[in-house]
Coordinates of C-alpha atoms in Angstrom, one line a residue:
M19 CA -9.1 -78.3 -64.1
S20 CA -8.4 -79.5 -60.6
Q21 CA -9.6 -83.1 -61.0
E22 CA -6.7 -85.4 -61.7
S23 CA -6.9 -87.0 -65.1
T24 CA -5.7 -90.3 -66.5
L25 CA -5.1 -91.2 -70.1
L26 CA -5.8 -94.9 -70.7
V27 CA -4.5 -96.2 -74.0
T28 CA -4.8 -99.7 -75.5
L29 CA -1.3 -100.5 -76.8
G30 CA 0.2 -102.9 -79.4
G31 CA 3.4 -102.5 -81.4
Q32 CA 2.9 -98.8 -82.2
P33 CA 4.1 -96.8 -79.1
Q34 CA 3.6 -93.5 -80.9
V35 CA -0.2 -94.0 -80.4
L36 CA 0.3 -93.2 -76.8
T37 CA 2.6 -90.2 -77.2
F38 CA 0.5 -88.8 -80.1
A39 CA -2.6 -88.9 -78.0
L40 CA -0.9 -87.5 -74.9
D41 CA 0.6 -84.7 -76.8
Q42 CA -2.8 -83.8 -78.3
L43 CA -4.5 -83.7 -74.9
L44 CA -1.7 -81.7 -73.3
A45 CA -1.9 -79.2 -76.2
R46 CA -5.6 -78.8 -75.4
G47 CA -4.8 -77.9 -71.8
E48 CA -5.9 -81.2 -70.3
M49 CA -4.2 -81.9 -66.9
I50 CA -3.0 -85.4 -67.6
N51 CA -0.7 -86.5 -64.8
E52 CA -1.0 -90.3 -65.3
V53 CA -0.9 -92.5 -68.3
V54 CA -1.9 -96.2 -68.2
A55 CA -0.9 -98.5 -71.1
L56 CA -3.1 -101.6 -71.4
H57 CA -1.5 -104.4 -73.4
L58 CA -1.0 -108.1 -73.8
A59 CA 1.9 -110.0 -72.1
P60 CA 5.0 -108.7 -74.0
H61 CA 6.3 -111.9 -75.5
E62 CA 6.4 -110.5 -79.1
Q63 CA 9.5 -108.4 -80.0
R64 CA 7.3 -105.7 -81.5
L65 CA 5.5 -105.1 -78.2
Q66 CA 8.8 -105.3 -76.3
R67 CA 10.3 -102.6 -78.5
A68 CA 7.2 -100.5 -78.1
L69 CA 7.4 -100.7 -74.3
A70 CA 11.1 -99.8 -74.4
C71 CA 10.3 -96.7 -76.6
L72 CA 7.7 -95.6 -74.0
D73 CA 10.1 -96.1 -71.1
G74 CA 12.4 -93.7 -72.9
E75 CA 9.7 -91.0 -72.9
F76 CA 9.1 -90.9 -69.2
H77 CA 11.8 -89.9 -66.8
H78 CA 11.6 -89.4 -63.0
N79 CA 7.8 -89.2 -63.1
A80 CA 7.8 -86.6 -65.9
Y81 CA 7.0 -86.5 -69.6
R82 CA 8.8 -83.8 -71.6
G83 CA 9.0 -81.6 -68.5
H84 CA 5.3 -82.2 -67.5
P85 CA 4.6 -84.1 -64.2
C86 CA 3.2 -87.5 -65.4
D87 CA 3.6 -91.1 -64.4
C88 CA 3.3 -94.0 -66.9
H89 CA 2.1 -97.4 -65.7
H90 CA 1.6 -100.6 -67.6
V91 CA -1.3 -103.1 -67.1
I92 CA -1.0 -106.5 -68.7
V93 CA -4.2 -108.2 -69.9
G94 CA -4.9 -111.1 -67.6
Q95 CA -2.8 -109.5 -64.9
S96 CA -0.6 -111.6 -62.7
S97 CA -2.9 -114.6 -62.5
R98 CA -2.8 -115.4 -66.2
P99 CA -1.0 -112.8 -68.4
L100 CA -2.2 -113.3 -72.0
P101 CA 0.1 -113.2 -75.0
E102 CA -2.9 -113.2 -77.3
I103 CA -6.7 -113.4 -77.2
A104 CA -7.6 -116.7 -78.9
D105 CA -10.9 -117.8 -77.4
E106 CA -13.9 -116.8 -75.2
A107 CA -12.0 -117.6 -72.0
D108 CA -9.2 -115.2 -73.1
A109 CA -11.9 -112.6 -73.9
E110 CA -13.4 -113.0 -70.4
A111 CA -10.0 -112.6 -68.8
T112 CA -9.5 -109.4 -70.9
W113 CA -12.9 -108.1 -69.8
S114 CA -12.0 -108.7 -66.2
T115 CA -8.8 -106.8 -66.5
V116 CA -10.3 -103.9 -68.3
Q117 CA -13.3 -103.4 -66.0
Q118 CA -11.2 -103.8 -62.8
L119 CA -8.8 -101.2 -64.1
I120 CA -11.5 -98.7 -65.0
T121 CA -13.3 -99.3 -61.8
Q122 CA -10.2 -98.7 -59.7
L123 CA -9.4 -95.5 -61.6
K124 CA -12.9 -94.2 -61.0
H125 CA -12.8 -95.1 -57.3
E126 CA -9.7 -92.9 -57.2
Q127 CA -12.0 -90.1 -58.5
R128 CA -10.0 -89.6 -61.6
R129 CA -11.2 -88.1 -64.9
L130 CA -10.6 -90.6 -67.7
H131 CA -9.5 -90.2 -71.3
L132 CA -9.7 -93.5 -73.1
C133 CA -8.0 -93.9 -76.5
V134 CA -8.6 -97.3 -78.1
T135 CA -6.7 -96.8 -81.4
G136 CA -3.8 -99.2 -80.6
G137 CA -3.5 -102.9 -79.7
P138 CA -5.8 -105.8 -80.6
R139 CA -9.3 -104.6 -81.5
L140 CA -11.0 -106.8 -78.9
I141 CA -9.2 -105.0 -76.1
G142 CA -10.5 -101.7 -77.4
L143 CA -14.1 -103.0 -77.8
L144 CA -14.1 -104.4 -74.3
A145 CA -12.7 -101.2 -72.9
M146 CA -15.5 -99.2 -74.6
S147 CA -18.0 -101.6 -73.1
A148 CA -16.6 -101.2 -69.6
A149 CA -16.6 -97.4 -70.2
T150 CA -20.4 -97.4 -70.7
L151 CA -20.7 -98.9 -67.2
H152 CA -18.2 -96.8 -65.3
F153 CA -17.7 -93.5 -67.1
D154 CA -19.5 -90.4 -66.1
H155 CA -20.2 -87.2 -68.1
H156 CA -16.8 -85.8 -67.5
D157 CA -14.9 -88.8 -69.0
R158 CA -14.0 -88.9 -72.7
L159 CA -13.6 -91.6 -75.4
W160 CA -11.1 -90.8 -78.2
H161 CA -10.1 -92.1 -81.6
L162 CA -6.6 -91.0 -82.8
Y163 CA -6.5 -90.0 -86.4
T164 CA -3.0 -90.3 -88.0
P165 CA -2.6 -89.5 -91.7
R166 CA -1.5 -92.4 -93.8
A167 CA 1.8 -90.8 -94.8
L168 CA 2.7 -90.1 -91.1
R169 CA 1.7 -93.7 -90.1
T170 CA 4.2 -95.0 -92.6
R171 CA 7.0 -92.8 -91.4
A172 CA 6.2 -93.2 -87.7
N173 CA 5.8 -97.0 -87.9
E174 CA 6.7 -98.8 -84.7
G175 CA 7.9 -95.7 -83.0
A176 CA 10.2 -94.3 -85.6
I177 CA 8.6 -90.9 -84.9
M178 CA 7.2 -90.5 -81.3
H179 CA 6.0 -86.8 -81.6
A180 CA 4.0 -85.4 -84.5
Q181 CA 4.4 -81.8 -85.7
P182 CA 1.3 -79.6 -86.0
A183 CA 1.6 -79.8 -89.8
D184 CA 1.4 -83.6 -89.7
G185 CA -2.4 -83.5 -89.2
V186 CA -2.7 -85.8 -86.2
R187 CA -6.1 -85.3 -84.5
L188 CA -8.0 -86.7 -81.6
I189 CA -11.7 -87.3 -82.5
Q190 CA -14.1 -87.6 -79.6
V191 CA -16.4 -90.6 -79.9
P192 CA -19.9 -90.2 -78.5
L193 CA -20.5 -92.6 -75.6
A194 CA -23.6 -93.1 -73.5
P195 CA -22.5 -93.6 -69.8
W196 CA -25.3 -96.0 -68.9
G197 CA -23.8 -96.6 -65.5
A198 CA -24.3 -92.9 -64.7
Y199 CA -28.0 -93.1 -65.6
F200 CA -28.5 -96.5 -64.0
P201 CA -25.9 -96.9 -61.2
A202 CA -27.0 -100.5 -60.5
L203 CA -25.4 -101.5 -63.8
R204 CA -22.0 -100.8 -62.2
T205 CA -22.5 -103.8 -60.0
L206 CA -21.8 -106.0 -63.0
T207 CA -18.1 -106.1 -62.4
Q208 CA -17.8 -109.8 -61.7
T209 CA -19.9 -111.0 -64.6
T210 CA -19.0 -112.3 -68.0
P211 CA -19.5 -110.1 -71.1
T212 CA -22.6 -112.2 -72.0
Q213 CA -24.1 -111.6 -68.6
V214 CA -23.4 -107.9 -68.8
I215 CA -25.2 -107.6 -72.2
A216 CA -28.2 -109.5 -70.8
S217 CA -28.3 -107.3 -67.7
Q218 CA -27.9 -104.0 -69.7
T219 CA -30.8 -105.1 -71.9
R220 CA -33.0 -105.8 -68.9
W221 CA -32.3 -102.4 -67.3
L222 CA -32.8 -100.5 -70.6
D223 CA -36.1 -102.4 -71.2
S224 CA -37.2 -101.4 -67.7
A225 CA -36.4 -97.7 -68.4
E226 CA -38.4 -97.9 -71.7
A227 CA -41.3 -99.6 -69.9
A228 CA -41.4 -96.7 -67.5
H229 CA -41.6 -94.2 -70.3
C230 CA -44.4 -96.2 -72.0
Q231 CA -46.3 -96.3 -68.7
A232 CA -46.0 -92.6 -68.3
V233 CA -47.5 -92.0 -71.7
I234 CA -50.3 -94.4 -71.2
A235 CA -51.3 -92.8 -67.9
R236 CA -52.1 -89.6 -69.8
L237 CA -54.3 -91.1 -72.5
T238 CA -58.0 -91.6 -72.7
A239 CA -59.4 -95.1 -73.2
R240 CA -60.0 -94.4 -77.0
Q241 CA -56.5 -93.0 -77.4
L242 CA -55.1 -96.1 -75.6
A243 CA -57.0 -98.3 -78.1
V244 CA -55.4 -96.4 -81.0
L245 CA -52.0 -96.8 -79.4
R246 CA -52.5 -100.5 -78.9
A247 CA -53.4 -100.9 -82.6
F248 CA -50.3 -99.0 -83.7
A249 CA -48.1 -101.0 -81.3
A250 CA -49.5 -104.2 -83.0
G251 CA -48.0 -102.9 -86.3
Q252 CA -51.2 -101.6 -87.9
T253 CA -51.1 -98.7 -90.4
P254 CA -53.4 -95.7 -89.8
Q255 CA -55.9 -97.0 -92.4
E256 CA -55.9 -100.4 -90.7
V257 CA -56.4 -98.8 -87.3
A258 CA -59.4 -96.9 -88.6
E259 CA -60.9 -100.1 -90.0
H260 CA -60.2 -102.0 -86.8
L261 CA -61.8 -99.4 -84.5
V262 CA -64.5 -98.4 -87.0
V263 CA -63.6 -94.7 -87.1
T264 CA -62.4 -92.3 -89.7
I265 CA -58.8 -91.9 -90.7
K266 CA -59.2 -88.3 -89.6
T267 CA -60.1 -89.4 -86.1
V268 CA -57.1 -91.8 -86.0
D269 CA -54.8 -89.0 -87.1
A270 CA -56.2 -86.7 -84.3
H271 CA -55.6 -89.4 -81.7
K272 CA -52.1 -90.1 -83.1
T273 CA -51.1 -86.5 -82.9
V274 CA -52.0 -86.4 -79.2
I275 CA -50.2 -89.7 -78.4
L276 CA -47.1 -88.6 -80.2
A277 CA -47.1 -85.3 -78.4
E278 CA -47.2 -87.1 -75.1
C279 CA -44.3 -89.3 -76.3
R280 CA -42.3 -86.3 -77.2
N281 CA -42.7 -84.9 -73.7
V282 CA -41.9 -88.2 -71.9
W283 CA -38.9 -89.1 -74.0
A284 CA -37.8 -85.4 -74.0
L285 CA -37.4 -85.4 -77.8
P286 CA -36.6 -82.1 -79.6
T287 CA -39.5 -80.4 -81.3
E288 CA -37.8 -80.6 -84.7
E289 CA -37.5 -84.4 -84.6
W290 CA -40.2 -85.8 -86.8
L291 CA -42.3 -88.7 -85.3
S292 CA -44.6 -91.1 -87.1
Y293 CA -46.8 -94.0 -86.2
H294 CA -43.7 -96.2 -86.7
F295 CA -42.3 -94.7 -83.4
L296 CA -45.4 -96.1 -81.6
R297 CA -44.8 -99.5 -82.9
D298 CA -41.1 -99.5 -82.1
K299 CA -41.5 -98.2 -78.6
F300 CA -44.7 -99.9 -77.4
A301 CA -44.8 -103.3 -79.2
R302 CA -42.7 -105.1 -76.5
Y303 CA -44.5 -103.3 -73.7
F304 CA -48.0 -104.6 -74.7
E305 CA -46.9 -108.1 -75.6
P306 CA -46.9 -109.5 -72.0
H307 CA -50.1 -107.7 -71.2
D308 CA -52.2 -108.9 -74.1
P309 CA -54.4 -112.0 -73.6

């Protein structure tokens, strides 16, 4: 693979998380030539020891004979390096560091491998959130599985490289790269996590509304009346009573409506749909339009 790749790892007191993940990716043939360790300000001795262990693994821009640089990014960066994440202000500073780092790496046109197994859980969660904004379909999110027995033996860097028989595995975590689908979401780099969530929700609602409108444009007036009734939460029997038609007629209209939905949402033919799908997808669409 010609594209330069970076392994981004959230790090705590277990330095082997980084080397285990890197070894796994290199064994898969991934061309990792840069590693970035994201961690808190190293005031605890455990983290200091972890960083010292990693420094011993990288010499002269190489890792075990493989060309690879290792960089460290402290949460909060130079303005306010954080020794811990204790409140929402700390969380927002963490978010700022994470999203700026991932944005910079993507601007450098690097393929990213993100492993969030180590370090404080909140750093990993925020890194995953930033990844949904900035990742594309070539980037990967990983969880590192280490068997319990090896975790005990390798604790705090006692073992930095696992053997094939040890059972260490990288497990790919599915991630929807919403920023790739809706590029405007990537402008949310200077906002707080709360603002990002609100903006993501608005954009996703807009996309769903477009799907709803596409279905409605293909329906007859009678089919639209049936759809409105299902969107209001009515059962097929209640729809029949409401529109004064037979249940067979309601079922016929429902079949047509669901077929249109399947096309618009690009759902596989084997995925079963019911009238509950119509309620879930169209309830919010019709609410602002109803008198």
